[in-house]
PDB file of C-alpha atoms in Angstrom:
ATOM      1  CA  MET A 104      55.131 148.151  57.985  1.00  0.00           C
ATOM      2  CA  ASN A 105      57.832 147.097  60.972  1.00  0.00           C
ATOM      3  CA  ILE A 106      61.033 146.341  59.354  1.00  0.00           C
ATOM      4  CA  TYR A 107      62.213 145.422  62.526  1.00  0.00           C
ATOM      5  CA  LYS A 108      59.817 142.475  63.456  1.00  0.00           C
ATOM      6  CA  VAL A 109      61.717 139.315  64.380  1.00  0.00           C
ATOM      7  CA  ASN A 110      59.736 136.547  63.125  1.00  0.00           C
ATOM      8  CA  SER A 111      59.505 132.918  64.823  1.00  0.00           C
ATOM      9  CA  VAL A 112      60.693 129.791  62.682  1.00  0.00           C
ATOM     10  CA  ASN A 113      57.541 128.944  62.013  1.00  0.00           C
ATOM     11  CA  GLU A 114      55.893 132.311  60.681  1.00  0.00           C
ATOM     12  CA  LEU A 115      58.688 132.202  58.099  1.00  0.00           C
ATOM     13  CA  ILE A 116      58.680 128.251  56.887  1.00  0.00           C
ATOM     14  CA  GLU A 117      55.406 126.691  58.001  1.00  0.00           C
ATOM     15  CA  GLY A 118      53.097 126.453  55.112  1.00  0.00           C
ATOM     16  CA  ASN A 119      55.389 126.857  52.072  1.00  0.00           C
ATOM     17  CA  SER A 120      55.723 124.168  50.324  1.00  0.00           C
ATOM     18  CA  TYR A 121      59.306 124.606  48.999  1.00  0.00           C
ATOM     19  CA  VAL A 122      61.853 127.266  50.428  1.00  0.00           C
ATOM     20  CA  GLY A 123      64.687 125.067  49.058  1.00  0.00           C
ATOM     21  CA  ARG A 124      67.749 125.164  51.020  1.00  0.00           C
ATOM     22  CA  GLY A 125      68.296 127.326  53.886  1.00  0.00           C
ATOM     23  CA  ILE A 126      70.905 128.974  56.186  1.00  0.00           C
ATOM     24  CA  ILE A 127      70.168 130.483  59.565  1.00  0.00           C
ATOM     25  CA  LEU A 128      73.041 132.542  61.670  1.00  0.00           C
ATOM     26  CA  GLY A 129      72.531 134.220  64.523  1.00  0.00           C
ATOM     27  CA  LYS A 130      72.898 134.379  68.544  1.00  0.00           C
ATOM     28  CA  THR A 131      70.868 132.790  71.374  1.00  0.00           C
ATOM     29  CA  PRO A 132      68.512 134.748  73.390  1.00  0.00           C
ATOM     30  CA  ASP A 133      71.181 134.661  76.496  1.00  0.00           C
ATOM     31  CA  GLY A 134      73.892 135.994  74.668  1.00  0.00           C
ATOM     32  CA  LYS A 135      76.228 132.836  75.343  1.00  0.00           C
ATOM     33  CA  LYS A 136      76.110 130.846  72.078  1.00  0.00           C
ATOM     34  CA  ALA A 137      76.284 131.169  68.565  1.00  0.00           C
ATOM     35  CA  CYS A 138      73.990 129.527  66.394  1.00  0.00           C
ATOM     36  CA  SER A 139      73.880 128.005  62.826  1.00  0.00           C
ATOM     37  CA  ALA A 140      71.574 125.696  60.917  1.00  0.00           C
ATOM     38  CA  TYR A 141      71.621 124.290  57.479  1.00  0.00           C
ATOM     39  CA  PHE A 142      68.734 122.697  55.729  1.00  0.00           C
ATOM     40  CA  ILE A 143      67.859 120.777  52.295  1.00  0.00           C
ATOM     41  CA  MET A 144      65.157 120.178  50.695  1.00  0.00           C
ATOM     42  CA  GLY A 145      64.130 118.319  47.338  1.00  0.00           C
ATOM     43  CA  ARG A 146      61.401 117.728  44.536  1.00  0.00           C
ATOM     44  CA  SER A 147      63.331 114.767  42.255  1.00  0.00           C
ATOM     45  CA  ALA A 148      64.421 111.714  43.259  1.00  0.00           C
ATOM     46  CA  ASN A 149      67.906 112.689  42.650  1.00  0.00           C
ATOM     47  CA  SER A 150      67.777 115.466  45.171  1.00  0.00           C
ATOM     48  CA  ARG A 151      66.101 113.674  47.720  1.00  0.00           C
ATOM     49  CA  ASN A 152      68.459 110.847  47.301  1.00  0.00           C
ATOM     50  CA  ARG A 153      70.599 112.430  50.163  1.00  0.00           C
ATOM     51  CA  ILE A 154      71.730 112.636  54.080  1.00  0.00           C
ATOM     52  CA  PHE A 155      74.089 114.778  56.084  1.00  0.00           C
ATOM     53  CA  THR A 156      77.162 113.010  57.493  1.00  0.00           C
ATOM     54  CA  ASN A 157      79.170 114.737  60.202  1.00  0.00           C
ATOM     55  CA  LYS A 158      83.047 113.630  59.514  1.00  0.00           C
ATOM     56  CA  ASN A 159      85.036 115.612  62.569  1.00  0.00           C
ATOM     57  CA  GLY A 160      82.550 118.509  62.792  1.00  0.00           C
ATOM     58  CA  GLU A 161      82.340 118.898  59.194  1.00  0.00           C
ATOM     59  CA  ILE A 162      78.991 118.374  57.372  1.00  0.00           C
ATOM     60  CA  PHE A 163      78.683 116.525  54.021  1.00  0.00           C
ATOM     61  CA  THR A 164      75.808 115.533  51.902  1.00  0.00           C
ATOM     62  CA  GLU A 165      75.892 112.313  50.535  1.00  0.00           C
ATOM     63  CA  PRO A 166      74.047 109.562  48.549  1.00  0.00           C
ATOM     64  CA  PHE A 167      71.458 107.831  50.688  1.00  0.00           C
ATOM     65  CA  ASP A 168      71.512 105.252  48.133  1.00  0.00           C
ATOM     66  CA  ALA A 169      74.694 105.494  45.721  1.00  0.00           C
ATOM     67  CA  SER A 170      73.071 103.207  43.438  1.00  0.00           C
ATOM     68  CA  LYS A 171      70.300 105.646  42.370  1.00  0.00           C
ATOM     69  CA  VAL A 172      72.562 108.663  41.681  1.00  0.00           C
ATOM     70  CA  GLU A 173      71.907 110.602  38.646  1.00  0.00           C
ATOM     71  CA  ASP A 174      73.710 113.689  38.866  1.00  0.00           C
ATOM     72  CA  PRO A 175      76.158 114.422  41.748  1.00  0.00           C
ATOM     73  CA  SER A 176      77.576 117.778  40.684  1.00  0.00           C
ATOM     74  CA  LEU A 177      74.928 119.957  42.300  1.00  0.00           C
ATOM     75  CA  ILE A 178      73.861 117.675  45.486  1.00  0.00           C
ATOM     76  CA  ILE A 179      77.061 116.474  46.745  1.00  0.00           C
ATOM     77  CA  TYR A 180      79.439 118.949  48.362  1.00  0.00           C
ATOM     78  CA  ALA A 181      80.577 119.894  51.727  1.00  0.00           C
ATOM     79  CA  ALA A 182      78.219 122.115  53.537  1.00  0.00           C
ATOM     80  CA  ILE A 183      79.820 123.130  56.548  1.00  0.00           C
ATOM     81  CA  ARG A 184      83.712 123.787  57.222  1.00  0.00           C
ATOM     82  CA  LYS A 185      85.960 125.463  59.891  1.00  0.00           C
ATOM     83  CA  PHE A 186      88.894 127.374  59.525  1.00  0.00           C
ATOM     84  CA  GLU A 187      90.624 129.266  62.105  1.00  0.00           C
ATOM     85  CA  ASN A 188      87.954 131.135  63.724  1.00  0.00           C
ATOM     86  CA  LYS A 189      85.385 130.748  61.398  1.00  0.00           C
ATOM     87  CA  LEU A 190      82.908 128.599  60.624  1.00  0.00           C
ATOM     88  CA  ILE A 191      81.481 128.424  56.602  1.00  0.00           C
ATOM     89  CA  VAL A 192      78.018 127.213  55.978  1.00  0.00           C
ATOM     90  CA  THR A 193      76.713 127.133  52.028  1.00  0.00           C
ATOM     91  CA  ASN A 194      74.620 125.077  49.851  1.00  0.00           C
ATOM     92  CA  GLY A 195      77.215 124.252  47.450  1.00  0.00           C
ATOM     93  CA  ASP A 196      80.696 123.462  46.937  1.00  0.00           C
ATOM     94  CA  GLN A 197      81.170 127.188  47.398  1.00  0.00           C
ATOM     95  CA  THR A 198      81.985 126.000  50.844  1.00  0.00           C
ATOM     96  CA  ASP A 199      85.547 125.041  49.391  1.00  0.00           C
ATOM     97  CA  THR A 200      86.008 128.084  47.609  1.00  0.00           C
ATOM     98  CA  ILE A 201      85.448 130.054  50.468  1.00  0.00           C
ATOM     99  CA  TYR A 202      88.078 127.991  52.480  1.00  0.00           C
ATOM    100  CA  GLU A 203      90.501 128.198  50.128  1.00  0.00           C
ATOM    101  CA  GLY A 204      89.968 131.977  49.747  1.00  0.00           C
ATOM    102  CA  LEU A 205      90.784 132.631  53.369  1.00  0.00           C
ATOM    103  CA  LYS A 206      93.764 130.160  53.511  1.00  0.00           C
ATOM    104  CA  ASN A 207      95.215 132.652  50.436  1.00  0.00           C
ATOM    105  CA  GLY A 208      93.893 135.937  52.427  1.00  0.00           C
ATOM    106  CA  GLU A 209      91.235 136.745  50.938  1.00  0.00           C
ATOM    107  CA  SER A 210      87.748 137.794  53.102  1.00  0.00           C
ATOM    108  CA  PHE A 211      84.596 135.892  52.542  1.00  0.00           C
ATOM    109  CA  THR A 212      83.274 138.454  49.833  1.00  0.00           C
ATOM    110  CA  GLN A 213      86.552 138.451  47.803  1.00  0.00           C
ATOM    111  CA  ALA A 214      86.159 134.089  47.419  1.00  0.00           C
ATOM    112  CA  LEU A 215      83.085 134.198  46.262  1.00  0.00           C
ATOM    113  CA  THR A 216      83.699 136.547  43.297  1.00  0.00           C
ATOM    114  CA  LYS A 217      85.069 133.538  41.909  1.00  0.00           C
ATOM    115  CA  ARG A 218      81.552 131.772  42.038  1.00  0.00           C
ATOM    116  CA  GLU A 219      78.079 132.403  40.609  1.00  0.00           C
ATOM    117  CA  PHE A 220      74.788 130.996  40.407  1.00  0.00           C
ATOM    118  CA  GLU A 221      74.052 127.059  39.823  1.00  0.00           C
ATOM    119  CA  PRO A 222      73.816 126.110  36.323  1.00  0.00           C
ATOM    120  CA  ASP A 223      70.464 124.356  36.351  1.00  0.00           C
ATOM    121  CA  SER A 224      68.816 126.247  33.888  1.00  0.00           C
ATOM    122  CA  PRO A 225      65.936 127.554  34.225  1.00  0.00           C
ATOM    123  CA  ASN A 226      66.039 127.794  37.556  1.00  0.00           C
ATOM    124  CA  PHE A 227      69.642 129.167  38.200  1.00  0.00           C
ATOM    125  CA  THR A 228      69.671 128.059  41.703  1.00  0.00           C
ATOM    126  CA  PRO A 229      70.966 131.013  43.605  1.00  0.00           C
ATOM    127  CA  ARG A 230      74.417 130.046  45.945  1.00  0.00           C
ATOM    128  CA  ILE A 231      73.701 130.870  49.585  1.00  0.00           C
ATOM    129  CA  SER A 232      76.504 131.138  51.712  1.00  0.00           C
ATOM    130  CA  GLY A 233      77.182 132.376  55.411  1.00  0.00           C
ATOM    131  CA  MET A 234      80.299 132.789  57.672  1.00  0.00           C
ATOM    132  CA  ILE A 235      80.564 133.382  61.299  1.00  0.00           C
ATOM    133  CA  THR A 236      83.740 135.232  62.916  1.00  0.00           C
ATOM    134  CA  PHE A 237      84.671 134.757  66.206  1.00  0.00           C
ATOM    135  CA  GLY A 238      86.151 137.170  68.496  1.00  0.00           C
ATOM    136  CA  GLU A 239      87.106 137.826  71.841  1.00  0.00           C
ATOM    137  CA  ASP A 240      83.853 136.239  73.681  1.00  0.00           C
ATOM    138  CA  ASP A 241      81.597 137.347  70.445  1.00  0.00           C
ATOM    139  CA  PHE A 242      81.317 137.055  66.834  1.00  0.00           C
ATOM    140  CA  THR A 243      79.592 138.468  63.695  1.00  0.00           C
ATOM    141  CA  TYR A 244      78.381 137.111  60.796  1.00  0.00           C
ATOM    142  CA  GLU A 245      78.195 137.424  56.958  1.00  0.00           C
ATOM    143  CA  MET A 246      75.893 136.205  54.189  1.00  0.00           C
ATOM    144  CA  SER A 247      75.793 135.839  50.699  1.00  0.00           C
ATOM    145  CA  ILE A 248      73.621 134.991  47.564  1.00  0.00           C
ATOM    146  CA  LEU A 249      74.667 135.044  44.265  1.00  0.00           C
ATOM    147  CA  LYS A 250      71.662 134.723  41.684  1.00  0.00           C
ATOM    148  CA  SER A 251      70.989 135.338  38.138  1.00  0.00           C
ATOM    149  CA  ALA A 252      70.428 138.705  37.086  1.00  0.00           C
ATOM    150  CA  ASP A 253      67.518 137.507  34.491  1.00  0.00           C
ATOM    151  CA  GLU A 254      65.774 134.335  33.145  1.00  0.00           C
ATOM    152  CA  THR A 255      68.604 133.561  30.569  1.00  0.00           C
ATOM    153  CA  GLY A 256      71.140 133.587  33.349  1.00  0.00           C
ATOM    154  CA  SER A 257      73.531 136.182  31.284  1.00  0.00           C
ATOM    155  CA  ALA A 258      75.112 137.753  34.339  1.00  0.00           C
ATOM    156  CA  CYS A 259      75.511 137.191  38.145  1.00  0.00           C
ATOM    157  CA  ASN A 260      74.165 139.686  40.771  1.00  0.00           C
ATOM    158  CA  ARG A 261      76.205 139.751  43.983  1.00  0.00           C
ATOM    159  CA  TYR A 262      75.037 140.727  47.309  1.00  0.00           C
ATOM    160  CA  SER A 263      76.739 140.846  50.586  1.00  0.00           C
ATOM    161  CA  PHE A 264      75.212 141.249  54.324  1.00  0.00           C
ATOM    162  CA  SER A 265      77.261 141.877  57.340  1.00  0.00           C
ATOM    163  CA  TYR A 266      75.850 141.657  60.660  1.00  0.00           C
ATOM    164  CA  PRO A 267      76.805 141.819  64.749  1.00  0.00           C
ATOM    165  CA  SER A 268      75.463 139.355  66.687  1.00  0.00           C
ATOM    166  CA  ILE A 269      72.545 140.482  69.099  1.00  0.00           C
ATOM    167  CA  ALA A 270      71.259 138.382  71.435  1.00  0.00           C
ATOM    168  CA  GLY A 271      67.735 136.632  70.544  1.00  0.00           C
ATOM    169  CA  LEU A 272      68.142 137.852  66.564  1.00  0.00           C
ATOM    170  CA  GLY A 273      69.572 135.843  63.494  1.00  0.00           C
ATOM    171  CA  HIS A 274      69.044 135.979  60.033  1.00  0.00           C
ATOM    172  CA  PHE A 275      67.859 133.570  57.566  1.00  0.00           C
ATOM    173  CA  ILE A 276      68.310 133.210  53.624  1.00  0.00           C
ATOM    174  CA  HIS A 277      66.861 130.470  51.435  1.00  0.00           C
ATOM    175  CA  THR A 278      67.564 129.742  47.619  1.00  0.00           C
ATOM    176  CA  TYR A 279      63.836 129.775  46.714  1.00  0.00           C
ATOM    177  CA  VAL A 280      60.506 131.877  47.430  1.00  0.00           C
ATOM    178  CA  CYS A 281      58.292 129.042  47.179  1.00  0.00           C
ATOM    179  CA  ASP A 282      57.586 126.329  44.589  1.00  0.00           C
ATOM    180  CA  GLY A 283      57.515 126.752  40.805  1.00  0.00           C
ATOM    181  CA  ASN A 284      58.196 126.555  37.147  1.00  0.00           C
ATOM    182  CA  PRO A 285      60.647 127.701  37.151  1.00  0.00           C
ATOM    183  CA  ILE A 286      61.222 128.465  41.206  1.00  0.00           C
ATOM    184  CA  PRO A 287      61.301 132.084  42.231  1.00  0.00           C
ATOM    185  CA  THR A 288      64.533 133.106  43.695  1.00  0.00           C
ATOM    186  CA  PHE A 289      64.917 134.406  47.311  1.00  0.00           C
ATOM    187  CA  GLN A 290      64.378 138.299  47.267  1.00  0.00           C
ATOM    188  CA  GLY A 291      65.240 141.264  49.367  1.00  0.00           C
ATOM    189  CA  GLU A 292      67.577 141.126  52.573  1.00  0.00           C
ATOM    190  CA  PRO A 293      68.194 138.086  54.852  1.00  0.00           C
ATOM    191  CA  GLU A 294      64.916 137.637  56.959  1.00  0.00           C
ATOM    192  CA  ARG A 295      64.956 138.260  60.737  1.00  0.00           C
ATOM    193  CA  MET A 296      64.503 135.190  62.556  1.00  0.00           C
ATOM    194  CA  ALA A 297      63.944 134.936  66.446  1.00  0.00           C
ATOM    195  CA  MET A 298      66.540 132.148  68.037  1.00  0.00           C
ATOM    196  CA  CYS A 299      66.136 130.087  71.165  1.00  0.00           C
ATOM    197  CA  ASP A 300      68.515 129.588  73.783  1.00  0.00           C
ATOM    198  CA  ASP A 301      67.356 125.515  73.823  1.00  0.00           C
ATOM    199  CA  ILE A 302      68.805 123.604  70.657  1.00  0.00           C
ATOM    200  CA  GLU A 303      66.573 120.961  70.780  1.00  0.00           C
ATOM    201  CA  THR A 304      63.626 122.680  70.621  1.00  0.00           C
ATOM    202  CA  PHE A 305      65.285 124.562  67.967  1.00  0.00           C
ATOM    203  CA  THR A 306      66.066 122.344  65.891  1.00  0.00           C
ATOM    204  CA  GLN A 307      62.837 120.632  66.454  1.00  0.00           C
ATOM    205  CA  ASP A 308      60.258 123.806  65.153  1.00  0.00           C
ATOM    206  CA  ILE A 309      63.025 124.305  62.081  1.00  0.00           C
ATOM    207  CA  TRP A 310      62.245 120.282  61.386  1.00  0.00           C
ATOM    208  CA  ASP A 311      58.521 120.588  62.232  1.00  0.00           C
ATOM    209  CA  SER A 312      57.891 123.802  59.938  1.00  0.00           C
ATOM    210  CA  LEU A 313      59.598 122.643  56.759  1.00  0.00           C
ATOM    211  CA  ASP A 314      57.386 120.687  54.154  1.00  0.00           C
ATOM    212  CA  ALA A 315      56.797 116.853  55.185  1.00  0.00           C
ATOM    213  CA  ASP A 316      57.118 115.688  51.535  1.00  0.00           C
ATOM    214  CA  ASN A 317      59.999 117.965  50.554  1.00  0.00           C
ATOM    215  CA  LYS A 318      62.124 118.366  53.370  1.00  0.00           C
ATOM    216  CA  ILE A 319      65.375 116.310  53.686  1.00  0.00           C
ATOM    217  CA  SER A 320      68.359 116.985  56.040  1.00  0.00           C
ATOM    218  CA  LEU A 321      68.589 119.302  58.870  1.00  0.00           C
ATOM    219  CA  TYR A 322      71.856 120.220  61.132  1.00  0.00           C
ATOM    220  CA  VAL A 323      72.057 122.562  64.085  1.00  0.00           C
ATOM    221  CA  ARG A 324      74.994 123.820  65.680  1.00  0.00           C
ATOM    222  CA  TYR A 325      75.529 126.289  68.973  1.00  0.00           C
ATOM    223  CA  THR A 326      78.782 127.011  70.008  1.00  0.00           C
ATOM    224  CA  ASP A 327      79.633 128.726  73.175  1.00  0.00           C
ATOM    225  CA  ILE A 328      81.240 131.799  72.413  1.00  0.00           C
ATOM    226  CA  VAL A 329      83.663 131.738  75.368  1.00  0.00           C
ATOM    227  CA  SER A 330      84.276 128.232  76.107  1.00  0.00           C
ATOM    228  CA  GLY A 331      83.831 127.264  72.347  1.00  0.00           C
ATOM    229  CA  GLU A 332      81.771 124.386  73.605  1.00  0.00           C
ATOM    230  CA  ILE A 333      79.582 122.952  70.669  1.00  0.00           C
ATOM    231  CA  GLU A 334      76.099 121.026  70.609  1.00  0.00           C
ATOM    232  CA  GLU A 335      75.185 119.858  67.617  1.00  0.00           C
ATOM    233  CA  ARG A 336      71.684 118.039  66.255  1.00  0.00           C
ATOM    234  CA  LEU A 337      71.648 116.418  62.988  1.00  0.00           C
ATOM    235  CA  ILE A 338      68.276 115.288  61.377  1.00  0.00           C
ATOM    236  CA  ASN A 339      68.143 112.900  58.158  1.00  0.00           C
ATOM    237  CA  LYS A 340      64.142 111.595  56.307  1.00  0.00           C
ATOM    238  CA  ASN A 341      66.323 108.941  55.348  1.00  0.00           C
ATOM    239  CA  ASN A 342      67.518 106.730  58.003  1.00  0.00           C
TER     240      ASN A 342
END
């Protein structure tokens, strides 16, 4: 077993009907750009009734048809926000928890001690989060998963990961292993994923690899680490 193997997008996603929500962070092979991507999937009508919207560089999940919203509490949130030199990406309203924590001098990990997995028994969906910190012509990034310690949701296990940026390498964390009832929670460290210099190709590779029935929305952002220039792509299944 090669623990340093770097897998393609297709190898990690294709053929898996339900990986849930996913975050990808890393650096392009040319070493010039920070890549961040976030996607959502859904099985229920309530989950599938969503789109991503871009509001001044911040990404929000919103209802596609507001008249059909059943419970907005776990599906409507700010997914991506920026604070100073940091880009926050999460699968829930802990985006705001991290943002407020940074404002108050807390670290990424410290801010997340206030939160735990989602209260959606029996799945107890993990809260996954990521943050890129830009420095002098380079960046580092962190990832976190908060997950139930057992099948009853009696306690929260907290895992944090910190990475230097390495050209061509990214890390991928998602909420579920695969479909099921209850849905099995993501296990182990974030998966090593090959990055791509071309945002169009990378975006299409992710979108095409996601299950056609369950994918909902995808957002990809490339940030030039010297100029700060941003390229972005947004795909909504519901148009």
